[in-house]
Amino acid sequence: MTLAEKIGQMRQINASDGYPPDWLGDELRAGRVGSILNNVDVGMVNEMQRIAVEESRLGIPLLVGRDVIHGFKTVMPIPLGQAATWNPDLIRDGASVAAREAATTGVNWTFAPMIDISRDARWGRIAESLGEDAYLTSELGAAMVRGFQGDDLSESGTIAACAKHFAGYGAAESGRDYATTNIPENELRNVYLPPFQAAVDSGVSSFMTSFSDLDGVPATGNAFLLRQVLRDEWAFDGLVVSDWDSVRQLQIHGLTENDRESAFEAVTAGVDMEMHGDAYANHLESLIEDGRVDIATVDASVANILRIKFRLGLFENPFTDPDSLPPIGDPEALETAEQLALQSVVMLRNEGGALPLSAESMNSVAVIGPLADAPIEQLGTWIFDGDRELSITPMHAIHTLVGHDIDVRYLRAMETSRSHSTEAFDEAVEIASETDAVVLFLGEESILSGEAHSRADISLPGAQAELVRRVRATGKPVIAVILAGRPLTLTDIVDDVDAILFAWHPGTMGGSAIADILFGRQSPSGKLPATFPRMVGQIPIYYNQKNTGKPPSPDTVVHIDDIDAHAPQLSLGMTAFHLDAGYTPLFPFGFGLSYTRFEYRDIEIGSDEIRLGESLLVSAELANVGDVAADEIVQLYVRDLVGSVTRPVRELKGFRRVRLEPGESARIEFTLHTDDLAFVGRDMQRSAEPGEFHVWIGGSSEADLQANFRIVADD
Ligand code: NOJ
């Protein structure tokens, strides 16, 4: 390869403008492009591949990239919603459907999964994440990689996955997208990096750098991340792509003076391919000629890129025949989307068994709200290719399910979720008064979450809370179904509704899933993958916080309204809480209600002492003591009481989705190896440390069925 051809492989061009314009055709012929993104017209993609393969000197096929984040034409729930299923196999299936639909267009590389730990619901991109927990994100992210890539990347219908954004992007200050991140190395290694290591272990083909500045060095120029951790420690052999123009943005960050220096920093740090930007194309050659960059650096990058092209089988099969793949939106795709939506819905409240509704014992239902019949809004962020025509809206599904038995009255009531007008609220109250129950479809439209769509106030926008209060005053049962891209602060409405189903942006089949749950065809079974704060000022709030030297307890909390006039300074509990919010969330991580009642009993532990390198069996009995069959997500948490660095008050170490019939019970077993208890200590090495541990099994991060054990040192 000539130097120009090598540098060509390191260049990714935006091809969204359609048929290769003359200039792009010429670049492809000259071997100056290694990858394109954002063209999903199979005819055009095949033509670009043809030029690359047949008309360039070396005939190297193209990587064709696209943001296939949670489905292609058939849209699955947003990733945060998928995370609420706690179901790796189903998530794998969703990614596999997305891959094969995308592959019909010639796309062979997705920029997913996004596995940034997100502890800040203001951040719009929490929607794309798998939540706040390193273990859950690791398990589910790896499942997505397996779904996209299949067992063999060269098979048709599989596409290369990309772990992004490496690393720490989710810790953006104040949840403002692209803002600076400051993460101490110990926290980086214990919290933010494990999902990426799990992605490497699952064979992910590529990594994308983060836009953000990590501890003073933007990720796109960060050799610690890209060389030391990714290549040296984890032995990753795939390719690293920059984020969109993030090489040139090194200058805007203030790390470099010009594009040439940006190209130098990025390539030296280990960015193999530049996404949409021309710093590499314009400057790598001269940087090599001047001896600033070693040709071996470029050779290694090109090898990383070609390796993925070989694994994809592109040299044998560069072209796409859409007819060789199942049709878009086939029954299997829709069924997978529906199952994901169904299992993602989290019931947050159900006072007096308000849900499920019974079509047999009612005459009418009111369906009110801006998100009841909004085919595009239920799809969520990143749905470039999503087909809104496929969307089954909740309104449509409720009609289909019960419309022949009861009267279904619909009112949008608000133009958008952000509307401030209360003009239609009188009519909403009238309809509510005339029906037996009201289902309010509230939340956020798609545009309020996702990239660059962060919010400082994460309560229900517009006049929605007012709508809730007005409808509440009718005295009718009020069910809130909330569609949103993030956890919301629901404090101001929670007591004004009888039940809450939190449905995220549930995707194409969201309506059917919601209708089935509302009318008791299925029990809700999702569990929160992120903590729901009471107030935005509690953020960051997450379950696996540190204990601090002054942990709060119910006894120490004082509410601002209860402080005596002239109270002495040291009289207020002196522990870590907010005077106006306490210290507990509105809904904890792992929480979610069911139509049945599950009881956890009799935790058993294989031994109360194990040695390093050994395993321990922990189990508990789970009983369905309610009236309906349902899934429960059994969760296992541990606490390492003393460490060389302080350890979280709880850490998720296992989970399992279990289905039980009424009256049925089962013993649920987990095996904990001491490696599962390892963490990065003060010396930045990962190991398990001897000492005392607590372990809990239960239905949320507040599980209270506890056992204890010790790891003893080898003598
Ligand atoms: C910018 C986003 O940060 C990234 O996640 C995405 O894959 C690229 N743009 C390409 O669209």
XYZ file of C-alpha atoms and ligand atoms in Angstrom:
726
model
C 0.000 0.000 0.000
C 1.171 3.498 -0.703
C 1.146 5.964 2.157
C -1.831 7.721 0.551
C -3.720 4.424 0.369
C -2.979 3.717 4.017
C -4.175 7.136 5.068
C -7.247 6.605 2.895
C -8.202 3.597 4.977
C -8.123 5.842 8.050
C -10.669 8.236 6.628
C -14.428 7.991 7.073
C -16.576 10.165 4.827
C -20.140 11.304 5.350
C -22.026 9.975 2.328
C -25.480 11.157 3.290
C -25.776 13.276 0.177
C -26.736 10.367 -1.969
C -25.178 8.903 -5.085
C -21.436 9.298 -4.943
C -20.914 12.779 -6.241
C -17.998 13.091 -8.662
C -15.573 14.086 -5.966
C -16.468 11.097 -3.772
C -16.326 8.722 -6.735
C -12.845 10.065 -7.468
C -11.747 9.668 -3.858
C -13.012 6.075 -3.804
C -11.201 5.285 -7.056
C -8.001 6.779 -5.693
C -8.243 4.630 -2.553
C -8.560 7.681 -0.357
C -11.622 6.476 1.598
C -11.770 3.530 4.004
C -15.300 3.978 5.222
C -18.489 5.883 4.604
C -21.366 6.613 6.931
C -24.972 7.659 6.718
C -26.016 6.252 3.380
C -28.696 3.567 3.598
C -29.735 3.292 -0.033
C -28.627 -0.170 -1.025
C -28.226 0.786 -4.670
C -25.937 3.659 -3.827
C -24.018 1.703 -1.225
C -23.464 -1.151 -3.671
C -22.277 1.360 -6.264
C -19.804 2.890 -3.828
C -18.574 -0.581 -2.898
C -18.261 -1.386 -6.611
C -16.119 1.641 -7.262
C -13.938 0.849 -4.226
C -13.602 -2.826 -5.118
C -13.443 -2.704 -8.912
C -12.014 0.680 -9.737
C -9.462 1.373 -7.015
C -5.954 -0.032 -7.335
C -6.152 -2.322 -4.305
C -9.870 -3.062 -4.404
C -10.408 -2.729 -0.672
C -14.111 -2.754 0.272
C -15.675 -0.096 2.462
C -16.902 -0.139 6.007
C -20.415 1.322 5.838
C -21.390 2.889 9.162
C -24.717 3.961 10.589
C -26.216 4.742 13.984
C -28.365 1.645 14.389
C -28.905 2.277 18.067
C -32.149 0.541 19.038
C -33.499 -0.991 15.900
C -33.526 -0.012 12.263
C -36.956 0.193 10.608
C -38.462 -1.839 13.419
C -37.665 0.218 16.481
C -36.976 -1.446 19.809
C -37.360 0.503 23.072
C -34.607 3.032 23.700
C -31.565 1.329 25.209
C -32.420 2.638 28.699
C -35.820 0.965 28.309
C -34.191 -2.230 27.087
C -32.007 -2.130 30.182
C -35.199 -2.128 32.280
C -35.917 -5.639 30.950
C -32.766 -6.990 32.625
C -32.971 -9.623 29.900
C -29.671 -10.135 28.057
C -31.051 -12.795 25.699
C -33.913 -10.619 24.566
C -31.612 -7.634 24.156
C -29.316 -9.801 22.049
C -32.290 -10.751 19.889
C -33.271 -7.091 19.476
C -29.778 -6.198 18.302
C -29.784 -9.138 15.949
C -33.062 -8.001 14.352
C -31.628 -4.488 14.031
C -28.469 -5.854 12.417
C -30.238 -7.885 9.794
C -32.644 -5.060 8.902
C -29.747 -2.611 8.615
C -27.716 -5.119 6.620
C -30.339 -5.074 3.857
C -29.111 -1.593 2.981
C -25.428 -2.479 2.862
C -24.682 -1.113 6.329
C -22.030 -3.330 7.880
C -21.072 -1.343 10.979
C -23.241 0.142 13.720
C -22.166 2.727 16.254
C -23.640 0.828 19.184
C -23.794 -0.240 21.953
C -23.470 2.958 23.938
C -22.227 1.753 27.300
C -21.454 4.995 29.097
C -22.383 4.759 32.767
C -25.046 7.407 33.320
C -25.742 8.644 36.809
C -27.261 11.912 35.709
C -30.764 11.935 34.278
C -30.356 15.499 33.059
C -27.976 14.181 30.437
C -30.012 13.627 27.281
C -27.919 10.676 26.246
C -28.919 8.650 29.276
C -31.673 7.495 26.881
C -29.059 5.708 24.783
C -27.322 4.186 27.757
C -27.976 1.045 29.736
C -28.249 2.965 32.974
C -26.195 3.678 36.033
C -24.678 0.344 36.927
C -21.384 -1.081 35.725
C -22.389 -4.734 36.094
C -25.800 -4.412 34.437
C -24.319 -2.331 31.624
C -21.524 -4.851 31.130
C -23.916 -7.782 30.852
C -26.408 -6.036 28.595
C -23.814 -4.255 26.461
C -22.055 -7.552 25.796
C -25.421 -9.072 24.855
C -25.963 -6.297 22.311
C -22.530 -6.919 20.826
C -23.397 -10.602 20.448
C -26.693 -9.667 18.830
C -25.216 -7.307 16.255
C -22.227 -9.473 15.442
C -23.736 -12.961 15.734
C -21.425 -15.934 16.060
C -19.630 -15.170 12.844
C -19.281 -11.639 11.543
C -18.851 -12.846 7.992
C -22.352 -14.296 7.901
C -24.957 -12.244 6.113
C -27.191 -10.216 8.401
C -24.505 -9.508 10.991
C -22.760 -6.174 11.369
C -19.752 -4.911 13.314
C -20.544 -3.322 16.676
C -18.886 -0.330 18.291
C -18.437 0.252 22.014
C -18.850 3.934 22.717
C -18.008 6.502 23.941
C -14.612 5.688 25.326
C -14.587 6.869 28.053
C -16.421 8.688 30.777
C -18.766 10.655 28.496
C -21.733 10.017 30.804
C -20.111 11.972 33.621
C -20.559 15.298 31.813
C -20.654 18.087 34.399
C -24.236 18.992 35.341
C -25.482 16.537 32.736
C -24.828 19.056 29.970
C -23.920 17.089 26.867
C -20.283 17.415 25.753
C -19.329 19.129 29.026
C -16.092 18.330 30.799
C -15.708 15.135 32.785
C -13.456 14.733 35.779
C -13.199 11.164 36.941
C -10.458 9.999 39.284
C -8.598 6.984 37.891
C -9.875 4.677 40.614
C -13.494 5.532 39.872
C -12.835 5.359 36.143
C -11.498 1.848 36.506
C -14.132 0.618 38.939
C -17.220 2.231 37.430
C -16.797 3.575 33.895
C -14.373 1.142 32.269
C -15.747 -2.333 33.161
C -18.513 -2.287 30.507
C -15.904 -1.489 27.868
C -13.695 -4.324 29.001
C -16.733 -6.611 28.856
C -17.323 -5.419 25.288
C -13.753 -6.341 24.375
C -14.260 -9.742 25.965
C -17.395 -10.258 23.907
C -15.459 -9.608 20.713
C -16.627 -6.100 19.829
C -15.109 -4.953 16.541
C -14.614 -1.285 17.249
C -14.475 1.483 19.802
C -15.493 5.112 19.410
C -13.837 7.865 21.386
C -15.826 10.243 23.541
C -16.290 13.892 22.663
C -15.416 14.862 26.177
C -12.388 16.103 27.981
C -11.309 13.578 30.603
C -9.223 14.974 33.393
C -7.717 17.568 31.060
C -7.043 15.341 28.065
C -9.882 14.991 25.539
C -10.633 11.326 24.931
C -9.785 11.597 21.222
C -6.213 12.491 22.172
C -5.981 10.326 25.235
C -3.182 7.767 25.013
C -3.816 6.532 28.535
C -7.267 5.340 27.452
C -6.560 4.297 23.890
C -3.112 2.762 24.242
C -2.410 1.877 27.835
C -5.850 0.618 28.823
C -7.417 -0.500 25.556
C -4.457 -2.010 23.722
C -1.876 -2.844 26.383
C -4.082 -3.938 29.249
C -7.073 -5.344 27.360
C -5.326 -6.475 24.148
C -8.089 -5.067 21.922
C -7.359 -5.830 18.257
C -10.246 -4.043 16.573
C -10.397 -0.498 15.286
C -10.825 2.809 17.093
C -12.833 5.494 15.345
C -13.073 9.095 16.492
C -16.455 10.619 17.131
C -17.825 12.995 14.497
C -15.104 15.552 13.781
C -13.675 15.055 17.246
C -10.106 14.970 15.944
C -10.359 18.557 14.747
C -12.225 19.472 17.933
C -9.024 18.859 19.891
C -8.154 22.379 18.803
C -11.466 23.763 20.056
C -10.865 22.002 23.372
C -7.643 23.970 23.550
C -5.354 20.940 23.388
C -3.820 21.820 20.022
C -3.198 24.880 17.901
C -4.331 23.581 14.550
C -5.613 20.569 12.611
C -2.125 19.271 11.979
C -1.418 19.067 15.704
C -4.842 17.546 16.246
C -4.050 14.823 13.720
C -0.742 14.266 15.505
C -2.340 13.975 18.952
C -5.140 11.681 17.783
C -3.039 9.275 15.764
C -0.375 9.142 18.435
C -2.986 8.492 21.082
C -4.372 5.607 19.019
C -7.335 6.815 16.935
C -7.254 4.598 13.835
C -9.976 6.267 11.811
C -11.216 9.842 11.677
C -14.979 10.165 11.413
C -16.036 13.058 9.234
C -13.101 15.404 9.338
C -10.050 15.942 7.199
C -7.252 16.370 9.699
C -5.823 12.927 8.867
C -6.311 13.315 5.113
C -4.635 16.700 5.092
C -1.820 16.215 7.552
C -0.822 12.613 8.246
C 1.403 12.379 5.198
C 3.475 15.405 6.112
C 3.606 14.339 9.766
C 5.193 11.094 8.613
C 7.508 12.781 6.157
C 8.657 15.113 8.924
C 9.319 12.156 11.179
C 6.815 13.299 13.817
C 4.689 10.196 13.330
C 6.239 6.792 12.829
C 4.977 4.845 9.815
C 4.549 1.902 12.184
C 1.800 3.871 13.925
C -0.090 4.238 10.670
C 0.559 0.619 9.704
C -0.905 -0.553 12.997
C -4.018 1.568 12.486
C -4.514 0.300 8.951
C -4.072 -3.273 10.148
C -6.761 -2.712 12.783
C -9.155 -1.431 10.120
C -8.406 -4.153 7.570
C -8.729 -6.828 10.244
C -12.374 -5.871 10.741
C -12.990 -5.788 6.995
C -11.596 -9.304 6.757
C -13.681 -10.495 9.702
C -16.779 -9.080 8.064
C -15.986 -11.148 4.991
C -16.115 -7.998 2.883
C -13.303 -9.078 0.586
C -15.362 -12.127 -0.407
C -18.774 -10.451 -0.364
C -18.667 -6.681 -0.687
C -22.157 -6.359 -2.181
C -25.574 -6.570 -0.625
C -28.563 -8.436 -1.960
C -31.476 -7.280 0.219
C -33.609 -10.174 -0.997
C -31.262 -12.642 0.644
C -32.364 -11.368 4.060
C -35.760 -11.581 5.774
C -38.079 -8.687 4.937
C -38.079 -5.569 7.110
C -40.600 -5.608 9.949
C -41.287 -9.347 9.627
C -43.275 -11.074 12.387
C -40.124 -12.072 14.253
C -38.897 -8.464 14.286
C -42.220 -7.168 15.551
C -42.501 -9.916 18.146
C -39.012 -9.124 19.460
C -39.846 -5.412 19.607
C -43.075 -6.197 21.440
C -41.410 -8.488 23.973
C -38.749 -5.883 24.670
C -41.382 -3.188 25.124
C -43.450 -5.443 27.350
C -40.572 -6.395 29.603
C -39.276 -2.816 29.766
C -42.368 -1.282 31.358
C -41.791 -0.535 35.037
C -44.788 -0.157 37.311
C -43.823 2.477 39.867
C -47.073 2.732 41.779
C -50.330 0.814 42.051
C -52.418 2.106 44.919
C -55.306 -0.113 45.901
C -54.716 -2.363 42.929
C -55.850 0.326 40.488
C -54.220 -1.727 37.769
C -54.920 -3.831 35.872
C -58.069 -2.326 34.440
C -60.815 -4.805 33.796
C -62.734 -4.341 30.586
C -65.353 -6.731 31.997
C -66.203 -4.521 34.922
C -66.177 -1.125 33.277
C -68.127 0.603 30.575
C -65.698 3.234 29.429
C -62.149 4.512 29.666
C -60.681 7.930 28.919
C -57.372 8.009 27.069
C -55.905 11.445 27.424
C -52.563 13.065 26.708
C -50.075 14.199 24.101
C -48.301 10.840 23.882
C -51.276 8.476 23.558
C -51.382 8.572 19.796
C -48.051 9.955 18.611
C -46.421 7.328 16.366
C -43.115 9.146 16.080
C -42.792 10.183 19.719
C -42.961 6.660 21.068
C -39.885 5.729 19.041
C -37.399 7.878 20.981
C -34.061 9.332 19.996
C -31.768 7.996 17.210
C -34.352 6.685 14.843
C -32.906 7.956 11.555
C -34.347 4.919 9.797
C -37.270 4.088 12.065
C -40.501 3.549 10.200
C -43.266 5.463 11.923
C -45.797 3.665 9.747
C -45.022 0.499 11.686
C -45.782 2.139 15.061
C -48.670 0.732 17.038
C -49.685 3.587 19.313
C -51.184 2.987 22.752
C -54.440 4.564 21.605
C -54.649 2.264 18.617
C -53.780 -0.792 20.696
C -56.313 0.020 23.425
C -58.990 0.379 20.771
C -58.057 -2.930 19.238
C -57.919 -4.706 22.585
C -61.059 -3.423 24.324
C -62.775 -1.066 21.876
C -65.485 -3.596 21.037
C -66.337 -4.100 24.734
C -66.116 -0.642 26.226
C -66.305 2.963 25.136
C -62.806 4.412 24.587
C -62.811 8.220 24.639
C -59.653 9.929 23.418
C -58.425 13.494 23.848
C -54.928 14.701 23.072
C -55.398 17.637 25.493
C -51.951 19.102 24.762
C -50.345 19.748 21.407
C -46.950 18.566 22.634
C -45.587 17.391 25.954
C -44.186 20.905 26.369
C -47.374 22.864 25.722
C -48.367 25.382 28.357
C -51.879 25.913 27.070
C -54.588 24.548 29.345
C -57.349 25.343 26.864
C -58.373 21.717 26.352
C -58.302 20.817 30.039
C -62.015 21.516 30.615
C -62.809 18.976 27.943
C -60.359 16.536 29.515
C -62.152 16.938 32.848
C -65.500 16.431 31.153
C -64.392 13.219 29.473
C -62.802 12.014 32.700
C -66.037 12.666 34.585
C -68.036 10.666 32.069
C -65.800 7.576 32.066
C -64.895 4.884 34.586
C -61.141 5.402 34.609
C -58.618 7.752 33.060
C -55.331 6.750 31.466
C -53.067 9.748 31.018
C -50.246 9.399 28.493
C -47.601 11.811 29.727
C -43.860 12.297 29.552
C -41.423 13.692 27.062
C -41.419 13.760 23.299
C -38.462 12.122 21.597
C -36.713 15.410 20.928
C -36.268 16.140 24.635
C -33.636 13.448 25.086
C -30.702 12.173 23.080
C -27.535 13.852 21.863
C -27.266 17.523 22.845
C -30.748 17.347 24.367
C -30.097 17.690 28.047
C -32.496 19.248 30.535
C -31.838 21.070 33.797
C -35.370 20.430 35.073
C -36.428 16.836 34.600
C -40.006 17.067 35.805
C -42.936 16.597 33.406
C -42.642 19.524 31.002
C -45.334 22.043 30.073
C -48.727 21.960 31.745
C -48.787 18.194 32.321
C -48.776 18.363 36.123
C -51.706 20.752 35.936
C -53.529 18.300 33.672
C -52.958 15.571 36.255
C -54.371 17.741 39.050
C -57.419 18.750 37.036
C -58.241 15.182 36.084
C -57.534 13.978 39.613
C -60.170 16.330 40.962
C -62.864 14.337 39.145
C -62.305 11.560 41.680
C -61.948 8.962 38.933
C -59.123 6.417 39.061
C -56.144 7.990 37.309
C -53.433 5.895 35.684
C -50.345 7.665 34.375
C -48.429 5.988 31.583
C -45.200 7.873 31.154
C -43.182 7.773 27.946
C -39.781 9.382 28.382
C -36.117 9.202 27.485
C -34.833 9.493 31.031
C -35.840 9.100 34.660
C -38.080 12.029 35.552
C -38.735 13.709 38.868
C -42.344 12.736 39.489
C -42.642 14.069 43.022
C -45.268 16.634 42.128
C -47.652 14.141 40.531
C -46.952 10.857 42.241
C -49.607 11.266 44.933
C -52.173 12.515 42.438
C -52.326 9.307 40.458
C -53.382 5.820 41.460
C -50.877 4.027 39.287
C -47.810 4.786 37.207
C -46.445 2.706 34.354
C -43.080 4.026 33.215
C -42.743 2.917 29.603
C -39.649 4.863 28.393
C -39.799 5.429 24.642
C -41.023 1.923 23.922
C -40.566 1.766 20.153
C -42.650 0.395 17.300
C -44.695 -2.062 19.354
C -44.932 0.061 22.494
C -48.681 0.553 22.197
C -49.509 -3.146 22.141
C -47.262 -3.836 25.106
C -48.777 -1.014 27.146
C -52.357 -2.012 26.317
C -51.669 -5.609 27.318
C -50.315 -4.459 30.669
C -53.071 -1.908 31.317
C -55.781 -4.512 30.808
C -54.031 -7.339 32.640
C -53.076 -9.529 29.705
C -49.519 -9.339 31.024
C -47.984 -8.291 34.323
C -45.448 -5.482 34.329
C -41.984 -6.873 35.055
C -39.412 -4.171 34.255
C -37.065 -2.900 36.949
C -35.349 0.464 37.028
C -31.850 0.559 35.518
C -31.354 4.031 37.000
C -32.354 5.732 40.238
C -35.291 8.144 40.125
C -34.530 11.247 42.222
C -37.150 13.172 44.155
C -35.624 16.439 43.076
C -33.110 17.359 40.438
C -30.803 18.755 43.137
C -30.151 15.210 44.404
C -28.292 14.360 41.185
C -25.958 12.538 40.963
C -27.906 9.978 42.961
C -27.208 6.269 42.447
C -27.579 3.179 44.546
C -23.949 2.105 44.774
C -22.730 5.228 46.482
C -20.041 5.200 49.133
C -21.015 5.092 52.789
C -19.163 8.346 53.725
C -17.959 8.975 57.252
C -21.350 10.336 58.196
C -23.985 8.134 56.579
C -27.569 9.328 56.961
C -30.327 7.251 58.538
C -34.020 7.874 59.157
C -33.080 9.044 62.665
C -30.729 11.768 61.506
C -32.818 13.345 58.772
C -34.452 16.657 59.573
C -36.796 18.317 57.128
C -36.412 21.987 56.429
C -39.986 22.631 57.566
C -39.283 21.078 60.959
C -36.286 23.134 61.933
C -36.954 25.198 65.037
C -36.379 28.915 64.821
C -32.859 29.719 66.008
C -31.888 26.052 66.050
C -28.240 25.727 67.063
C -25.845 24.939 64.201
C -24.946 21.431 65.336
C -28.483 20.277 66.060
C -29.471 18.955 62.651
C -28.435 15.335 62.367
C -24.953 16.039 61.029
C -25.091 13.374 58.321
C -25.094 13.333 54.519
C -28.592 14.413 53.465
C -30.417 17.381 51.957
C -32.622 19.425 54.280
C -35.300 19.581 51.609
C -34.960 16.138 50.003
C -33.563 13.773 52.610
C -31.256 11.153 51.133
C -33.478 8.533 49.585
C -34.592 8.510 45.960
C -38.218 8.554 44.876
C -37.706 5.113 43.336
C -34.513 3.103 43.826
C -32.422 1.270 41.269
C -33.775 -2.209 40.597
C -37.300 -1.288 41.697
C -40.482 -2.267 39.871
C -43.898 -3.584 40.941
C -45.883 -6.519 39.630
C -49.527 -7.599 39.442
C -48.605 -10.502 41.642
C -46.805 -10.502 44.989
C -43.392 -12.060 45.261
C -41.917 -13.088 48.571
C -38.250 -13.708 49.197
C -37.343 -16.135 51.977
C -34.633 -18.172 53.502
C -31.337 -16.940 52.126
C -28.702 -19.666 52.218
C -25.004 -19.406 51.799
C -22.729 -22.303 50.851
C -20.146 -21.383 53.452
C -19.480 -18.431 55.662
C -15.803 -18.467 54.730
C -14.083 -18.834 51.375
C -10.515 -18.510 50.164
C -9.328 -16.347 47.309
C -9.966 -18.201 44.063
C -12.953 -20.093 45.436
C -16.654 -19.799 44.712
C -19.637 -19.481 46.947
C -23.213 -20.543 46.359
C -25.841 -18.057 47.522
C -29.528 -18.793 47.150
C -32.948 -17.706 48.304
C -36.445 -18.938 47.834
C -38.737 -16.873 45.658
C -42.471 -17.471 45.961
C -45.299 -16.107 43.872
C -47.901 -15.554 46.587
C -50.258 -13.528 44.428
C -52.896 -14.440 41.910
C -51.241 -14.142 38.528
C -48.284 -15.589 36.692
C -45.508 -13.070 36.342
C -41.789 -12.551 35.822
C -39.621 -11.319 38.652
C -36.086 -10.021 38.321
C -34.138 -11.503 41.193
C -31.135 -9.411 42.116
C -28.008 -10.188 44.107
C -26.059 -7.421 45.818
C -22.914 -7.456 47.911
C -21.078 -5.097 50.175
C -17.389 -5.399 50.841
C -17.147 -3.873 54.285
C -13.513 -2.819 54.340
C -11.178 -2.215 51.408
C -7.881 -0.597 50.510
C -10.158 1.960 48.892
C -13.659 2.560 50.219
C -16.305 0.340 48.658
C -19.911 1.107 47.672
C -22.720 0.383 50.142
C -24.067 -2.153 47.645
C -22.990 -3.558 44.314
C -25.076 -5.612 41.924
C -23.322 -8.917 41.249
C -26.014 -11.063 39.690
C -29.577 -11.032 38.407
C -32.042 -13.418 36.856
C -35.481 -13.035 35.267
C -37.690 -15.811 36.606
C -41.298 -16.646 35.714
C -43.525 -18.182 38.381
C -47.138 -19.280 38.319
C -49.400 -18.296 41.236
C -48.534 -20.461 44.243
C -45.267 -21.569 42.686
C -41.921 -21.093 44.351
C -38.338 -21.747 43.365
C -34.912 -21.590 44.911
C -32.815 -19.114 42.961
C -29.092 -19.793 43.065
C -26.142 -17.595 42.288
C -22.494 -18.533 42.236
C -20.107 -15.850 43.428
C -16.435 -16.348 42.646
C -13.939 -14.195 44.509
C -13.004 -12.699 41.099
C -16.543 -11.310 40.992
C -15.685 -9.416 44.147
C -12.464 -7.965 42.782
C -12.051 -4.229 42.423
C -9.298 -1.803 41.589
C -7.567 -0.909 44.813
C -5.268 1.842 45.898
C -2.467 0.382 43.768
C -4.719 0.492 40.657
C -4.561 -3.299 40.462
C -7.717 -5.389 40.316
C -8.013 -7.989 43.051
C -10.379 -9.299 45.675
C -9.373 -8.402 49.190
C -9.903 -10.637 52.212
C -12.432 -9.473 54.752
C -16.102 -9.435 55.570
C -18.931 -9.231 53.034
C -22.671 -8.799 53.209
C -24.859 -10.293 50.525
C -28.518 -9.654 49.762
C -31.014 -11.297 47.427
C -34.220 -9.494 46.564
C -36.318 -7.526 44.151
C -34.503 -4.178 44.209
C -31.361 -2.473 45.445
C -33.167 -2.108 48.777
C -33.457 -5.872 49.254
C -33.202 -6.778 52.915
C -32.750 -10.552 52.935
C -29.138 -10.712 54.051
C -26.347 -13.181 54.741
C -22.691 -12.618 55.594
C -19.436 -14.310 54.677
C -15.701 -13.736 54.772
C -12.914 -14.093 52.295
C -9.923 -15.405 54.157
C -6.357 -14.870 53.043
C -4.198 -17.802 52.011
C -1.696 -18.424 54.739
C -22.010 11.733 17.228
C -22.402 10.826 18.356
O -21.770 11.243 19.547
C -22.056 9.383 18.086
O -22.591 8.602 19.130
C -22.570 8.960 16.748
O -22.319 7.593 16.538
C -21.893 9.804 15.690
N -22.251 11.190 15.908
C -22.286 9.421 14.266
O -23.565 9.813 13.993
